[in-house]
Amino acid sequence: MLAFGIVSLAGLLIDFLCLVLAGSAISSEIVAGRWTLLRLTTLSSKSIVSAKHASVRLRYWPWLHVLAGMRCGVVVLLALWNLDTLRYSSALDVFLIIGLFILAAVPYVIEPFWRTQAMTSVGLFFSALNRSTALTVLTAVFGLFALWLVQAVIVGSVLFIELRAWISLYDNLPEVRSMWPTFIFTSLLIISFWLLNYSFYDQLERRSRRRILRRLAMSDV
């Protein structure tokens, strides 16, 4: 639990780092008058924003790999911690449990890459919205907490509905209490959880990029 808490805290710090680094990517160019020069080139605003996004990601890329490595360590520790529980299980049960573990562990390790992709776009949006870097960072911090809350509500609500449906089936239909139905439902629950998170990040990035371009198009710079 301690290792999981440390890794979770590291993930929050990476989120904050994304927003801080992206917070001045566009606003600093606008304040310095360089954005007008960029717009005079043959590059479109979309290309410039994509380049800014990539440059910000390069700055925290090594730390992102450190976080992924830490998550791999948590996965290994969790596997070793539960190794003794498999000793008295049948071969089929062991196979199914390992399958579920891999299904949950792989997205857990790569999830920071999805999240930081979206968080960088959010930071760029706040950078396009405000001219002050300090105000951008302050806005981004409050926005970050709001995003975590929205994500928790959406994902938690869907998973709660799925769990309620499974509990109802489990109580009323004894035949679903065997290993295979439990395995199938747990697999669907894990897949739903990660698909919801990925979809949330994907939509967040797409909407942020559209709003960046819209904000820049409406600006007088």
mmCIF file of C-alpha atoms in Angstrom:
data_model
loop_
_atom_site.group_PDB
_atom_site.id
_atom_site.type_symbol
_atom_site.label_atom_id
_atom_site.label_comp_id
_atom_site.label_asym_id
_atom_site.label_seq_id
_atom_site.Cartn_x
_atom_site.Cartn_y
_atom_site.Cartn_z
ATOM 1 C CA MET A 1 0.000 0.000 0.000
ATOM 2 C CA LEU A 2 2.874 2.371 0.775
ATOM 3 C CA ALA A 3 4.438 1.758 -2.642
ATOM 4 C CA PHE A 4 1.078 2.339 -4.342
ATOM 5 C CA GLY A 5 0.629 5.591 -2.422
ATOM 6 C CA ILE A 6 4.107 6.817 -3.392
ATOM 7 C CA VAL A 7 3.497 6.001 -7.055
ATOM 8 C CA SER A 8 0.100 7.728 -6.955
ATOM 9 C CA LEU A 9 1.708 10.838 -5.462
ATOM 10 C CA ALA A 10 4.369 10.746 -8.188
ATOM 11 C CA GLY A 11 1.577 10.609 -10.780
ATOM 12 C CA LEU A 12 -0.048 13.703 -9.291
ATOM 13 C CA LEU A 13 3.279 15.529 -9.411
ATOM 14 C CA ILE A 14 3.693 14.581 -13.077
ATOM 15 C CA ASP A 15 0.209 15.994 -13.777
ATOM 16 C CA PHE A 16 1.179 19.240 -12.090
ATOM 17 C CA LEU A 17 4.493 19.309 -13.977
ATOM 18 C CA CYS A 18 2.626 18.955 -17.282
ATOM 19 C CA LEU A 19 0.452 21.949 -16.496
ATOM 20 C CA VAL A 20 3.345 24.099 -15.264
ATOM 21 C CA LEU A 21 5.512 23.379 -18.306
ATOM 22 C CA ALA A 22 2.626 23.897 -20.723
ATOM 23 C CA GLY A 23 1.391 26.975 -18.853
ATOM 24 C CA SER A 24 3.869 29.319 -20.493
ATOM 25 C CA ALA A 25 4.258 27.587 -23.860
ATOM 26 C CA ILE A 26 1.833 29.861 -25.713
ATOM 27 C CA SER A 27 1.362 32.837 -23.383
ATOM 28 C CA SER A 28 5.106 33.566 -23.283
ATOM 29 C CA GLU A 29 5.206 33.647 -27.077
ATOM 30 C CA ILE A 30 2.248 36.021 -27.191
ATOM 31 C CA VAL A 31 3.622 38.367 -24.518
ATOM 32 C CA ALA A 32 7.041 38.474 -26.195
ATOM 33 C CA GLY A 33 5.451 39.180 -29.568
ATOM 34 C CA ARG A 34 6.832 36.031 -31.152
ATOM 35 C CA TRP A 35 3.418 34.504 -31.796
ATOM 36 C CA THR A 36 2.704 37.094 -34.492
ATOM 37 C CA LEU A 37 5.954 36.119 -36.204
ATOM 38 C CA LEU A 38 4.996 32.454 -36.020
ATOM 39 C CA ARG A 39 1.654 33.213 -37.632
ATOM 40 C CA LEU A 40 3.421 34.950 -40.509
ATOM 41 C CA THR A 41 5.130 31.693 -41.441
ATOM 42 C CA THR A 42 3.591 29.017 -43.644
ATOM 43 C CA LEU A 43 2.774 26.928 -40.577
ATOM 44 C CA SER A 44 -0.870 26.702 -39.551
ATOM 45 C CA SER A 45 -1.963 27.385 -35.974
ATOM 46 C CA LYS A 46 -2.745 23.685 -35.633
ATOM 47 C CA SER A 47 0.827 22.765 -36.602
ATOM 48 C CA ILE A 48 2.285 25.317 -34.199
ATOM 49 C CA VAL A 49 0.138 24.043 -31.329
ATOM 50 C CA SER A 50 1.139 20.446 -32.129
ATOM 51 C CA ALA A 51 4.801 21.467 -32.098
ATOM 52 C CA LYS A 52 4.339 23.221 -28.752
ATOM 53 C CA HIS A 53 2.611 20.119 -27.395
ATOM 54 C CA ALA A 54 5.498 17.907 -28.518
ATOM 55 C CA SER A 55 8.146 20.253 -27.088
ATOM 56 C CA VAL A 56 6.434 20.289 -23.687
ATOM 57 C CA ARG A 57 6.191 16.496 -23.657
ATOM 58 C CA LEU A 58 9.907 16.191 -24.415
ATOM 59 C CA ARG A 59 10.699 18.187 -21.281
ATOM 60 C CA TYR A 60 8.967 15.776 -18.908
ATOM 61 C CA TRP A 61 9.418 12.612 -21.013
ATOM 62 C CA PRO A 62 12.236 11.147 -18.840
ATOM 63 C CA TRP A 63 10.141 11.579 -15.692
ATOM 64 C CA LEU A 64 7.243 9.853 -17.402
ATOM 65 C CA HIS A 65 9.409 6.799 -17.986
ATOM 66 C CA VAL A 66 10.490 6.888 -14.352
ATOM 67 C CA LEU A 67 6.819 6.852 -13.334
ATOM 68 C CA ALA A 68 6.099 3.933 -15.679
ATOM 69 C CA GLY A 69 9.046 2.075 -14.148
ATOM 70 C CA MET A 70 7.720 2.742 -10.648
ATOM 71 C CA ARG A 71 4.345 1.340 -11.677
ATOM 72 C CA CYS A 72 6.071 -1.757 -13.046
ATOM 73 C CA GLY A 73 7.687 -2.128 -9.638
ATOM 74 C CA VAL A 74 4.294 -1.927 -7.923
ATOM 75 C CA VAL A 75 2.953 -4.601 -10.278
ATOM 76 C CA VAL A 76 5.881 -6.911 -9.479
ATOM 77 C CA LEU A 77 5.498 -6.358 -5.725
ATOM 78 C CA LEU A 78 1.778 -7.066 -5.931
ATOM 79 C CA ALA A 79 2.416 -10.258 -7.895
ATOM 80 C CA LEU A 80 5.001 -11.465 -5.369
ATOM 81 C CA TRP A 81 2.734 -10.538 -2.468
ATOM 82 C CA ASN A 82 -0.094 -12.711 -3.794
ATOM 83 C CA LEU A 83 2.075 -15.560 -5.048
ATOM 84 C CA ASP A 84 1.342 -17.791 -2.062
ATOM 85 C CA THR A 85 -2.416 -17.583 -2.640
ATOM 86 C CA LEU A 86 -2.013 -19.358 -5.995
ATOM 87 C CA ARG A 87 -0.214 -22.320 -4.483
ATOM 88 C CA TYR A 88 -3.408 -24.082 -3.466
ATOM 89 C CA SER A 89 -5.438 -23.155 -6.553
ATOM 90 C CA SER A 90 -6.136 -25.368 -9.547
ATOM 91 C CA ALA A 91 -4.250 -24.894 -12.813
ATOM 92 C CA LEU A 92 -7.321 -23.359 -14.467
ATOM 93 C CA ASP A 93 -7.853 -20.925 -11.616
ATOM 94 C CA VAL A 94 -4.198 -19.896 -11.722
ATOM 95 C CA PHE A 95 -4.423 -19.336 -15.483
ATOM 96 C CA LEU A 96 -7.548 -17.187 -15.162
ATOM 97 C CA ILE A 97 -6.169 -15.159 -12.257
ATOM 98 C CA ILE A 98 -2.921 -14.474 -14.123
ATOM 99 C CA GLY A 99 -4.967 -13.405 -17.151
ATOM 100 C CA LEU A 100 -6.950 -10.939 -15.049
ATOM 101 C CA PHE A 101 -3.777 -9.649 -13.447
ATOM 102 C CA ILE A 102 -2.142 -8.964 -16.819
ATOM 103 C CA LEU A 103 -5.347 -7.383 -18.120
ATOM 104 C CA ALA A 104 -5.295 -4.919 -15.234
ATOM 105 C CA ALA A 105 -1.523 -4.407 -14.974
ATOM 106 C CA VAL A 106 -0.645 -3.497 -18.572
ATOM 107 C CA PRO A 107 -3.025 -0.487 -18.824
ATOM 108 C CA TYR A 108 -1.983 0.551 -15.305
ATOM 109 C CA VAL A 109 1.639 0.862 -16.447
ATOM 110 C CA ILE A 110 0.913 2.779 -19.673
ATOM 111 C CA GLU A 111 -1.929 4.958 -18.317
ATOM 112 C CA PRO A 112 0.389 7.896 -17.468
ATOM 113 C CA PHE A 113 1.196 8.282 -21.166
ATOM 114 C CA TRP A 114 -2.533 8.734 -21.952
ATOM 115 C CA ARG A 115 -3.082 11.088 -19.047
ATOM 116 C CA THR A 116 -0.097 13.365 -19.634
ATOM 117 C CA GLN A 117 -1.012 13.646 -23.308
ATOM 118 C CA ALA A 118 -4.355 15.108 -22.240
ATOM 119 C CA MET A 119 -2.967 17.189 -19.368
ATOM 120 C CA THR A 120 -0.463 18.845 -21.682
ATOM 121 C CA SER A 121 -3.289 19.915 -23.986
ATOM 122 C CA VAL A 122 -5.207 21.280 -21.001
ATOM 123 C CA GLY A 123 -2.133 23.250 -19.939
ATOM 124 C CA LEU A 124 -1.758 24.677 -23.438
ATOM 125 C CA PHE A 125 -5.408 25.738 -23.392
ATOM 126 C CA PHE A 126 -4.916 27.614 -20.127
ATOM 127 C CA SER A 127 -1.763 29.135 -21.616
ATOM 128 C CA ALA A 128 -3.740 30.408 -24.602
ATOM 129 C CA LEU A 129 -6.465 31.672 -22.279
ATOM 130 C CA ASN A 130 -4.252 33.742 -19.950
ATOM 131 C CA ARG A 131 -1.300 36.034 -20.617
ATOM 132 C CA SER A 132 0.168 35.701 -17.120
ATOM 133 C CA THR A 133 2.106 32.502 -16.450
ATOM 134 C CA ALA A 134 1.345 32.690 -12.718
ATOM 135 C CA LEU A 135 -2.379 33.057 -13.418
ATOM 136 C CA THR A 136 -2.169 30.201 -15.911
ATOM 137 C CA VAL A 137 -0.590 27.884 -13.338
ATOM 138 C CA LEU A 138 -3.127 28.902 -10.675
ATOM 139 C CA THR A 139 -6.016 28.298 -13.079
ATOM 140 C CA ALA A 140 -4.492 24.998 -14.131
ATOM 141 C CA VAL A 141 -4.248 23.767 -10.532
ATOM 142 C CA PHE A 142 -7.944 24.415 -9.893
ATOM 143 C CA GLY A 143 -8.750 22.938 -13.297
ATOM 144 C CA LEU A 144 -6.726 19.845 -12.439
ATOM 145 C CA PHE A 145 -8.731 19.177 -9.287
ATOM 146 C CA ALA A 146 -11.956 19.737 -11.229
ATOM 147 C CA LEU A 147 -10.873 17.238 -13.891
ATOM 148 C CA TRP A 148 -10.004 14.628 -11.274
ATOM 149 C CA LEU A 149 -13.424 15.107 -9.702
ATOM 150 C CA VAL A 150 -15.274 14.823 -13.028
ATOM 151 C CA GLN A 151 -13.282 11.746 -13.993
ATOM 152 C CA ALA A 152 -13.945 10.086 -10.641
ATOM 153 C CA VAL A 153 -17.684 10.784 -10.888
ATOM 154 C CA ILE A 154 -18.011 9.480 -14.467
ATOM 155 C CA VAL A 155 -15.896 6.353 -14.039
ATOM 156 C CA GLY A 156 -17.194 5.646 -10.546
ATOM 157 C CA SER A 157 -20.843 5.959 -11.608
ATOM 158 C CA VAL A 158 -20.492 3.521 -14.501
ATOM 159 C CA LEU A 159 -18.558 0.994 -12.414
ATOM 160 C CA PHE A 160 -21.099 1.303 -9.602
ATOM 161 C CA ILE A 161 -23.938 0.494 -12.007
ATOM 162 C CA GLU A 162 -22.027 -2.521 -13.333
ATOM 163 C CA LEU A 163 -21.280 -3.780 -9.827
ATOM 164 C CA ARG A 164 -24.889 -3.392 -8.772
ATOM 165 C CA ALA A 165 -25.994 -5.394 -11.802
ATOM 166 C CA TRP A 166 -23.488 -8.146 -11.019
ATOM 167 C CA ILE A 167 -24.459 -8.304 -7.340
ATOM 168 C CA SER A 168 -28.101 -8.620 -8.361
ATOM 169 C CA LEU A 169 -27.277 -11.490 -10.722
ATOM 170 C CA TYR A 170 -25.014 -13.121 -8.136
ATOM 171 C CA ASP A 171 -27.752 -13.071 -5.492
ATOM 172 C CA ASN A 172 -30.565 -14.293 -7.744
ATOM 173 C CA LEU A 173 -28.824 -16.721 -10.124
ATOM 174 C CA PRO A 174 -26.657 -19.359 -8.410
ATOM 175 C CA GLU A 175 -25.241 -20.526 -11.756
ATOM 176 C CA VAL A 176 -23.266 -17.279 -12.186
ATOM 177 C CA ARG A 177 -21.247 -17.978 -9.038
ATOM 178 C CA SER A 178 -18.848 -20.352 -10.791
ATOM 179 C CA MET A 179 -15.362 -19.368 -11.888
ATOM 180 C CA TRP A 180 -16.063 -18.655 -15.569
ATOM 181 C CA PRO A 181 -18.902 -16.137 -15.097
ATOM 182 C CA THR A 182 -16.860 -14.415 -12.400
ATOM 183 C CA PHE A 183 -13.850 -14.302 -14.710
ATOM 184 C CA ILE A 184 -15.897 -12.900 -17.600
ATOM 185 C CA PHE A 185 -17.540 -10.228 -15.470
ATOM 186 C CA THR A 186 -14.264 -9.211 -13.832
ATOM 187 C CA SER A 187 -12.643 -8.973 -17.272
ATOM 188 C CA LEU A 188 -15.472 -6.762 -18.511
ATOM 189 C CA LEU A 189 -15.182 -4.616 -15.398
ATOM 190 C CA ILE A 190 -11.439 -4.116 -15.895
ATOM 191 C CA ILE A 191 -11.833 -3.405 -19.612
ATOM 192 C CA SER A 192 -14.664 -0.957 -18.920
ATOM 193 C CA PHE A 193 -12.575 0.854 -16.327
ATOM 194 C CA TRP A 194 -9.606 1.401 -18.625
ATOM 195 C CA LEU A 195 -11.722 2.164 -21.689
ATOM 196 C CA LEU A 196 -13.592 4.826 -19.742
ATOM 197 C CA ASN A 197 -10.339 6.376 -18.586
ATOM 198 C CA TYR A 198 -8.832 6.289 -22.069
ATOM 199 C CA SER A 199 -11.987 7.783 -23.599
ATOM 200 C CA PHE A 200 -11.991 10.516 -20.968
ATOM 201 C CA TYR A 201 -8.378 11.457 -21.734
ATOM 202 C CA ASP A 202 -8.941 11.254 -25.487
ATOM 203 C CA GLN A 203 -11.982 13.537 -25.391
ATOM 204 C CA LEU A 204 -10.227 15.901 -23.010
ATOM 205 C CA GLU A 205 -7.287 16.249 -25.379
ATOM 206 C CA ARG A 206 -9.453 16.698 -28.480
ATOM 207 C CA ARG A 207 -11.676 19.325 -26.856
ATOM 208 C CA SER A 208 -8.703 21.185 -25.396
ATOM 209 C CA ARG A 209 -6.989 21.377 -28.780
ATOM 210 C CA ARG A 210 -10.147 22.620 -30.482
ATOM 211 C CA ARG A 211 -10.592 25.297 -27.835
ATOM 212 C CA ILE A 212 -6.956 26.346 -28.147
ATOM 213 C CA LEU A 213 -7.378 26.935 -31.876
ATOM 214 C CA ARG A 214 -10.697 28.695 -31.335
ATOM 215 C CA ARG A 215 -9.192 30.935 -28.657
ATOM 216 C CA LEU A 216 -6.216 31.831 -30.835
ATOM 217 C CA ALA A 217 -8.489 32.534 -33.804
ATOM 218 C CA MET A 218 -10.579 34.916 -31.675
ATOM 219 C CA SER A 219 -7.518 36.633 -30.241
ATOM 220 C CA ASP A 220 -6.160 39.897 -31.584
ATOM 221 C CA VAL A 221 -2.581 38.685 -31.417
#
